Short mmCIF file of C-alpha atoms and ligand atoms in Angstrom, two decimals:
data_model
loop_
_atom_site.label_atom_id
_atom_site.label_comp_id
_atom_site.label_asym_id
_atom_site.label_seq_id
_atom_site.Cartn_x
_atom_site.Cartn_y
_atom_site.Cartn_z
CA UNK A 707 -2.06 -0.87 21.53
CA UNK A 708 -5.19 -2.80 21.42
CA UNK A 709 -7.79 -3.39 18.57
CA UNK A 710 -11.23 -4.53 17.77
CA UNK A 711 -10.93 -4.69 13.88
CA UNK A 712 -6.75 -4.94 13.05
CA UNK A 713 -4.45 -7.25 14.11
CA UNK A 714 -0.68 -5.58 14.30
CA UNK A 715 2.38 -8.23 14.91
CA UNK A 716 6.07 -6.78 14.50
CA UNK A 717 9.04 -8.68 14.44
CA UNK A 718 12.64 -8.80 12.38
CA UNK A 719 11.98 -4.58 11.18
CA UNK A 720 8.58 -6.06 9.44
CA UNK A 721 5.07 -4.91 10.96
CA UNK A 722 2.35 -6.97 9.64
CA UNK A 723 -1.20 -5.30 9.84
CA UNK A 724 -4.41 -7.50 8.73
CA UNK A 725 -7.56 -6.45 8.81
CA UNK A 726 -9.77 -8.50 10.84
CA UNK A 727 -13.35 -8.67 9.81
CA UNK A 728 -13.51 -12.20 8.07
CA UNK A 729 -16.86 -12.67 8.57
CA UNK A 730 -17.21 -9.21 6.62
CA UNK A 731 -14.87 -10.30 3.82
CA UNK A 732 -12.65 -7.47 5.85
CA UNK A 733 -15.07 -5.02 4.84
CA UNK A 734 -13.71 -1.32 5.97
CA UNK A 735 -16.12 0.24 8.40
CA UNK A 736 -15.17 3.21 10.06
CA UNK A 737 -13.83 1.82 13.18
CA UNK A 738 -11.35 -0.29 10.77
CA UNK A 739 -10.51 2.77 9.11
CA UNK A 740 -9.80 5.09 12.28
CA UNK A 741 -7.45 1.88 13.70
CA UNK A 742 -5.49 1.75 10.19
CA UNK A 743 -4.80 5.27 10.72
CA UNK A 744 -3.49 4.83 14.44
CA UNK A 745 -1.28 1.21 13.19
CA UNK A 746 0.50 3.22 10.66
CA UNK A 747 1.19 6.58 12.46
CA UNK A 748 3.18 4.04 15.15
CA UNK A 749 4.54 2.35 12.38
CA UNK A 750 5.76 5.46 10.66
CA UNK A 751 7.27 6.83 14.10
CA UNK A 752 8.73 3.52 15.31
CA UNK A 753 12.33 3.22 14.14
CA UNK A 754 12.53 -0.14 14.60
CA UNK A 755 10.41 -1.22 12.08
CA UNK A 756 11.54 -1.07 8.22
CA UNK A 757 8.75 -2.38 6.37
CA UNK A 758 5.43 -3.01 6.86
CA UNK A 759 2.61 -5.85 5.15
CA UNK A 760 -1.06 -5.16 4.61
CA UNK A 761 -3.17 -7.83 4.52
CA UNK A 762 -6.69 -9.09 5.19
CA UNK A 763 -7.27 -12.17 7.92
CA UNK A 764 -9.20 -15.46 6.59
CA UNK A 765 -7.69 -16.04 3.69
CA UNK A 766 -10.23 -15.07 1.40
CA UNK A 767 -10.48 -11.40 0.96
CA UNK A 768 -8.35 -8.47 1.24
CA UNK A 769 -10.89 -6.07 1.82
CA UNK A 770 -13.99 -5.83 0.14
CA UNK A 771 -14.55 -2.53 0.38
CA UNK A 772 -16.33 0.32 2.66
CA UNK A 773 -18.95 -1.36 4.50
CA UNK A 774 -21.68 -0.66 2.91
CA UNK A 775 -24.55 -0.88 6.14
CA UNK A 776 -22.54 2.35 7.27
CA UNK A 777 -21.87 3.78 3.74
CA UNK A 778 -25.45 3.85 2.93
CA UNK A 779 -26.10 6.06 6.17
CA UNK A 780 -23.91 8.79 4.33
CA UNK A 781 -25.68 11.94 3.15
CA UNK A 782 -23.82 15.05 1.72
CA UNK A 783 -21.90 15.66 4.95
CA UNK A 784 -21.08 12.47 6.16
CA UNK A 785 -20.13 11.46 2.68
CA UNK A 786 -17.31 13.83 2.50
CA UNK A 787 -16.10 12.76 6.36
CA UNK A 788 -16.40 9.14 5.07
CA UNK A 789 -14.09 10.21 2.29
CA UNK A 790 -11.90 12.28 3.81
CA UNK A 791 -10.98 9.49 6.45
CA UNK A 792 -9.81 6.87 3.71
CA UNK A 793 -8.36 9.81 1.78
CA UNK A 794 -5.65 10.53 5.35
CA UNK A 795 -5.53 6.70 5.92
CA UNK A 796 -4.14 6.14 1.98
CA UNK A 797 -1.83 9.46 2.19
CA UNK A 798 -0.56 7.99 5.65
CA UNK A 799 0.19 4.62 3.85
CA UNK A 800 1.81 6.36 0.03
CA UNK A 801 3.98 8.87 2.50
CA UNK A 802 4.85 6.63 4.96
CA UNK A 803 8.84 7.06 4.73
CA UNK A 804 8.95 3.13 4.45
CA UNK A 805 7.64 0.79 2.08
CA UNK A 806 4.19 -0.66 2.76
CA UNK A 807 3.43 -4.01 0.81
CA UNK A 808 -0.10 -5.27 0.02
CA UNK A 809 -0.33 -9.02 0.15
CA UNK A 810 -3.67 -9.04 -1.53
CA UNK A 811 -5.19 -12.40 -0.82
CA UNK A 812 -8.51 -12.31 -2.12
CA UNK A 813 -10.69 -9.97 -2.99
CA UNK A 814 -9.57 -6.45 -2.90
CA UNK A 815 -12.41 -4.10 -4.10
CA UNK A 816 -13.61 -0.42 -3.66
CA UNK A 817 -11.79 1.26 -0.81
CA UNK A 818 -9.45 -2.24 -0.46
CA UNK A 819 -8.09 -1.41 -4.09
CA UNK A 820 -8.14 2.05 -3.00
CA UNK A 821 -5.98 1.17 0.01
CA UNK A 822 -3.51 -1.55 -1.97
CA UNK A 823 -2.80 1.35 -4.63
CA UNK A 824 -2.03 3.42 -1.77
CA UNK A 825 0.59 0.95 -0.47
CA UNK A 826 4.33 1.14 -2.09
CA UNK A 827 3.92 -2.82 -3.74
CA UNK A 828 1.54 -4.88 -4.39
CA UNK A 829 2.03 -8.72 -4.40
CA UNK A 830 -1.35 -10.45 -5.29
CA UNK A 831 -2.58 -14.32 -4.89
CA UNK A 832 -3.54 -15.95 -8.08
CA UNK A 833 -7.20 -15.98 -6.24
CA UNK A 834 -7.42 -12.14 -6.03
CA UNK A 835 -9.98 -10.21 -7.17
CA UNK A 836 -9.81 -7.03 -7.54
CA UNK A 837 -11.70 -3.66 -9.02
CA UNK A 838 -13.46 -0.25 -8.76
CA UNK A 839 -17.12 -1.12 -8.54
CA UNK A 840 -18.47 1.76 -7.01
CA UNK A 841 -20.43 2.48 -9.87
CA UNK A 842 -22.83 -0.37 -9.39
CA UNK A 843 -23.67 1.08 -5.92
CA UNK A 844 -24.39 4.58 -7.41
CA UNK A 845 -21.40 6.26 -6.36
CA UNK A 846 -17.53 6.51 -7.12
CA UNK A 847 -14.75 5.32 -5.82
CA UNK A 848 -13.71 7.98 -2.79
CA UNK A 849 -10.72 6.92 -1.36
CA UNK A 850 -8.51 8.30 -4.31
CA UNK A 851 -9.31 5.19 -6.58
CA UNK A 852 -9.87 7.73 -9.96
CA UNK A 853 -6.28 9.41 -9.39
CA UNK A 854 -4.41 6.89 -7.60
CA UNK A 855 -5.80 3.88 -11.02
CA UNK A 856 -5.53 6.21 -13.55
CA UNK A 857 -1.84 6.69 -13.04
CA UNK A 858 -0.48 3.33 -11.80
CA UNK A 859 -2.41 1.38 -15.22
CA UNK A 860 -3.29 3.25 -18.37
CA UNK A 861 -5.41 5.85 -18.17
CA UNK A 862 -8.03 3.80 -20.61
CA UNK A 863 -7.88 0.83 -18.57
CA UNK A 864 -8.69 2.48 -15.44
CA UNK A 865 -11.43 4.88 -16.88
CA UNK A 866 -13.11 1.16 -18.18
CA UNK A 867 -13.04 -0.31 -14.86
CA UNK A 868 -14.31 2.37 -12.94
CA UNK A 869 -16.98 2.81 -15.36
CA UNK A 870 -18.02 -0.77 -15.88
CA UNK A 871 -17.47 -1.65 -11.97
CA UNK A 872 -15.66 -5.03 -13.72
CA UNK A 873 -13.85 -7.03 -11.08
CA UNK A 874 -10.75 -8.49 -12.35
CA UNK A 875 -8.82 -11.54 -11.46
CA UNK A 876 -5.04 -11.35 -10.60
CA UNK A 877 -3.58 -12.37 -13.95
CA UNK A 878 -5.03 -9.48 -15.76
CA UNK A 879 -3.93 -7.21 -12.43
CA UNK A 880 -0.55 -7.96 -13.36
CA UNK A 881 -0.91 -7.30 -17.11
CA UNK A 882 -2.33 -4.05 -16.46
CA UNK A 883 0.25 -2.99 -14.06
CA UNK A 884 -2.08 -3.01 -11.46
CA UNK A 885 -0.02 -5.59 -8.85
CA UNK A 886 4.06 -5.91 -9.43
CA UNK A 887 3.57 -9.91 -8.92
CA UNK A 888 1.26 -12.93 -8.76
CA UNK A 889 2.00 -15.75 -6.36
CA UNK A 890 0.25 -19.31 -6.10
CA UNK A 891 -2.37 -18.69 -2.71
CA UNK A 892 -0.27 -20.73 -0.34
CA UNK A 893 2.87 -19.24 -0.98
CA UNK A 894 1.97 -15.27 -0.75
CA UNK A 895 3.17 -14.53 3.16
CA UNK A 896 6.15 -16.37 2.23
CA UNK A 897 6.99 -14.35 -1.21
CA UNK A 898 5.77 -10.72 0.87
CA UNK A 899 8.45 -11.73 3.82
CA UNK A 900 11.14 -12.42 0.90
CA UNK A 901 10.30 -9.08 -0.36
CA UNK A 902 10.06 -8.00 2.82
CA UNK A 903 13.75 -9.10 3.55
CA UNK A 904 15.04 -7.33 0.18
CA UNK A 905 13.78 -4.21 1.45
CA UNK A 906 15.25 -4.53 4.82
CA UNK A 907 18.70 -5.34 3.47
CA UNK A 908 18.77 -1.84 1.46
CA UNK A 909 19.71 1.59 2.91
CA UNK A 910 16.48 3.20 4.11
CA UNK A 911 17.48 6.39 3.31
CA UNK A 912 18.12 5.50 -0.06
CA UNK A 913 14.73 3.44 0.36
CA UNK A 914 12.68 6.67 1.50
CA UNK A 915 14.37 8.99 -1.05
CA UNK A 916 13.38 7.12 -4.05
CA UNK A 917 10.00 6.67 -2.77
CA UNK A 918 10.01 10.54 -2.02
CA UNK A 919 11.31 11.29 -5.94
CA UNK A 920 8.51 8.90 -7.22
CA UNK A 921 5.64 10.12 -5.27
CA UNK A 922 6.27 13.78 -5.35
CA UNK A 923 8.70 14.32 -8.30
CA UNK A 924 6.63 12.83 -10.65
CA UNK A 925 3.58 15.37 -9.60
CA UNK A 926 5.70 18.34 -10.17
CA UNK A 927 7.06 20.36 -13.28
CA UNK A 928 9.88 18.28 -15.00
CA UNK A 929 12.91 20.42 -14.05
CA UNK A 930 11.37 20.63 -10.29
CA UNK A 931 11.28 16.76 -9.85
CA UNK A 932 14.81 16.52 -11.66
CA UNK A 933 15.69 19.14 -9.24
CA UNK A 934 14.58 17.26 -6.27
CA UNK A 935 16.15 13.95 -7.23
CA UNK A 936 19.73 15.80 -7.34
CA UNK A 937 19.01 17.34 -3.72
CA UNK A 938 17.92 13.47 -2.31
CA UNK A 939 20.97 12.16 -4.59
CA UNK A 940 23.56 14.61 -2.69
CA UNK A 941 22.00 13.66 0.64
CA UNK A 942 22.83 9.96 -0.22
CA UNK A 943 26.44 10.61 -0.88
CA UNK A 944 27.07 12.39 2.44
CA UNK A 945 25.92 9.32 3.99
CA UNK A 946 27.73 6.15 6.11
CA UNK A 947 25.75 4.17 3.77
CA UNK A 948 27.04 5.47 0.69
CA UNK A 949 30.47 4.96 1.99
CA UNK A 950 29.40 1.43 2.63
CA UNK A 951 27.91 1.14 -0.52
CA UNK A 952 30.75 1.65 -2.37
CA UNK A 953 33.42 -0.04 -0.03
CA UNK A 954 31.82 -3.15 -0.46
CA UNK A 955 31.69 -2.89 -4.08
CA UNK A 956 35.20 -2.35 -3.69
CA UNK A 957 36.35 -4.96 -1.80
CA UNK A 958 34.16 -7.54 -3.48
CA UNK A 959 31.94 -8.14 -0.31
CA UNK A 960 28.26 -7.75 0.77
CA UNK A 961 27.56 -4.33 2.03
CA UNK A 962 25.94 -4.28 5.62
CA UNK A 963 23.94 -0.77 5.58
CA UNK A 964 23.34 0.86 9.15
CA UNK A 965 20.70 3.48 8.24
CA UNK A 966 23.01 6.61 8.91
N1 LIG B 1326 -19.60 -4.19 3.28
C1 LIG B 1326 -20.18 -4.88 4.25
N2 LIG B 1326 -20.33 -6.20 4.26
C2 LIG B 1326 -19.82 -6.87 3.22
C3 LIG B 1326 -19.16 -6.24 2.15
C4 LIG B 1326 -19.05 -4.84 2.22
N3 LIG B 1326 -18.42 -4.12 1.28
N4 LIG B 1326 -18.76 -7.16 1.26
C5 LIG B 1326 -19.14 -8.36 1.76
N5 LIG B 1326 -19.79 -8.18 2.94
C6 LIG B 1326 -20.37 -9.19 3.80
C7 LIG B 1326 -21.67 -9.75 3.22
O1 LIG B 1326 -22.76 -8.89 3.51
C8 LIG B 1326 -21.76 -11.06 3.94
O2 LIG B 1326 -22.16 -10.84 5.25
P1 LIG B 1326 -23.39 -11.74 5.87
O3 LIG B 1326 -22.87 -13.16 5.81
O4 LIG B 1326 -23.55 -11.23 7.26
O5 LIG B 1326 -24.56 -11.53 4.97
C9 LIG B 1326 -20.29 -11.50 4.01
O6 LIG B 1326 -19.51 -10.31 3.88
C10 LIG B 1326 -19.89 -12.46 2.92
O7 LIG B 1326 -20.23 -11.86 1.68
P2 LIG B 1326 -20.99 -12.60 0.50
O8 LIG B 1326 -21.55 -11.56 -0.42
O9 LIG B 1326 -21.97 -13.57 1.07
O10 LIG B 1326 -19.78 -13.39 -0.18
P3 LIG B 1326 -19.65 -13.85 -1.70
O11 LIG B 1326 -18.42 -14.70 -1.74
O12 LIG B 1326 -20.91 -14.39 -2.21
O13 LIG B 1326 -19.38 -12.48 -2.53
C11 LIG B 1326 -18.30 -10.36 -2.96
C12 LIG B 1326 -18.20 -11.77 -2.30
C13 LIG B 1326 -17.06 -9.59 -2.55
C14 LIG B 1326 -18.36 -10.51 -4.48
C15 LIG B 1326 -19.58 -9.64 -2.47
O14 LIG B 1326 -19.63 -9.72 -1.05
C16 LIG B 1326 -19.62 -8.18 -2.85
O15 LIG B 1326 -19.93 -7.84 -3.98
N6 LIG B 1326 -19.34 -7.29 -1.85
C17 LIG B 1326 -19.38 -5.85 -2.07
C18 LIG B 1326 -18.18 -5.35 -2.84
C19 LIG B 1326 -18.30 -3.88 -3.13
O16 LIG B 1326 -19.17 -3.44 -3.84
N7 LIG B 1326 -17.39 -3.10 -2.54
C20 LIG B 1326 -17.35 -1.67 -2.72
C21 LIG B 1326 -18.06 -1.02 -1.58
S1 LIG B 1326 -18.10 0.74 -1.76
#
C-alpha cells in the first residue's frame, strides 16, 4: 500500500499512521482523508495488528484541520460530501474493533480534534493545541466535533469552545476531559508505545467488548445497554481467555491471553 499524504509502519501488533503534510501543519485535504479511510479499513481487517497510533509527522502539529484552499471550494453539495467523508473516516476510527490512540503532538484543531475524539485515547504533548474553531471561518465543525465534544467534556465547556473558536493548550485539555494524559514533547511516542503495550497485553475480546458497551450502550435506553453488556459479559466467560484469566489469578502468575 502506497501513499502520498500518510505514512503507515506496523510492527510488534502496533500500526502507527501519521499524517504527512508538515509543510501544511498536516492539514486534512481530501486526498489525506480518502488514504485515512483506506489505512484503517486494513488495519481493522488485519489480525495481526492490535492497536493502532495516530499521529501527525514534524513534530509540530497534529492536524490543523480541513484544508482550507479546498474547503473554501465547497458549496451546498460539496459541503455535505466534504462532511460526509470525515464523518466515515471518524466512525471507521470510534468502531474500529481495536483501540486507536491519538498522540497529539501539536496542534490538533477543526477536523484534527474531530479525528482525535474519534480515536479510543488520547495522549497529548504539553505543546498541544487544540480546539473547535470553525466558527471563525464561518462554519461549524463537520466532522462530528458538536456530538462527539459535547459528550466526552461537559456539555458547557464544549458549547463555549465551539462558539468562541478558543484554542486551548494541553493542560486545560486534560482538565476538561478532553485528552486522558499530558506528556513532556520528547517523551510522547515513548508514553503512546507504553500504552500501546498495555493494550496489547489484554484480551482483545475483552478489549473490543468494552469498547462496543461504551460506544453503543451508552447511546441506547438504559436497560438496552445493561442488556448488551450482560450478552458481551457471557461471551467473555465462554472464552480461552477467561479461563486464562482466572487460572493465572489462581496460581499467582501473569496471565498470557491468546485472543480466543
Ligand atoms: N489548511 C491548509 N493549510 C493550512 C492549515 C489548514 N487548516 N493550517 C495551516 N496551514 C498552512 C498555512 O497556510 C501555512 O502554509 P504556507 O507556509 O504555504 O503559507 C503553513 O500551514 C504553516 O501555517 P502558519 O499559519 O504559517 O503557522 P503558524 O504557526 O503561524 O499558525 C495555526 C499555526 C495552526 C495557528 C494556523 O495555521 C491556523 O490558524 N490554521 C488554521 C486552523 C483552522 O482554522 N483549522 C480549522 C479548519 S476548518
Amino acid at each position: 500500500m502506497s501513499f502520498e499524504c500518510i505514512m503507515v509502519e506496523k510492527s510488534g501488533g502496533v500500526a502507527r499512521v501519521a499524517i504527512n503534510r508538515p509543510d501544511k501543519l498536516n492539514a486534512l485535504n481530501i486526498n489525506t482523508i480518502k488514504e485515512l479511510i483506506e489505512a484503517f479499513t486494513d488495519i481493522r481487517d488485519d489480525e495481526a495488528t492490535k492497536v493502532a497510533v495516530l499521529t501527525g509527522e514534524g513534530g509540530k502539529s497534529f492536524a490543523a484541520g480541513a484544508d482550507i484552499p479546498e474547503l473554501s471550494g465547497q458549496g451546498l453539495v460539496g459541503g455535505k460530501v466534504f462532511s460526509e467523508r470525515g464523518h466515515r473516516l471518524c466512525n471507521l476510527i470510534e468502531n474500529l474493533g481495536k483501540p486507536v490512540i491519538a498522540a497529539v503532538n501539536g496542534f490538533a484543531l477543526g477536523g484534527g480534534c474531530e479525528i482525535a475524539m474519534a480515536c479510543t485515547l488520547r495522549i497529548a504533548s504539553d505543546k498541544a493545541k487544540m480546539g473547535q474553531p470553525e466558527i471563525n471561518l464561518g462554519t461549524i465543525p463537520g466532522y462530528g466535533g458538536t456530538v462527539r465534544l459535547s459528550r466526552l467534556v461537559p456539555r458547557g465547556i464544549a458549547m463555549e469552545l465551539m462558539l468562541t473558536g478558543r484554542v486551548i493548550k494541553a493542560e486545560e485539555a486534560l482538565a476538561i476531559g478532553l485528552v486522558n494524559q499530558v506528556v513532556p514533547h520528547d517523551d510522547l511516542e515513548d508514553e503512546v508505545m507504553k500504552l500501546a503495550g498495555v493494550l496489547i497485553s489484554k484480551p482483545p475480546f475483552g478489549v473490543k467488548a468494552i469498547m462496543e458497551a461504551v460506544n453503543h450502550g451508552t447511546e441506547m435506553a438504559f436497560e438496552e445497554g445493561c442488556r448488551l453488556e450482560q450478552d458481551l459479559f457471557a461471551i467473555t466467560c465462554g472464552m480461552e481467555d477467561f479461563k486464562e484469566g482466572m487460572s493465572a489469578f489462581l496460581e499467582k502468575r501473569d496471565a498470557e491471553f491468546k485472543g480466543s
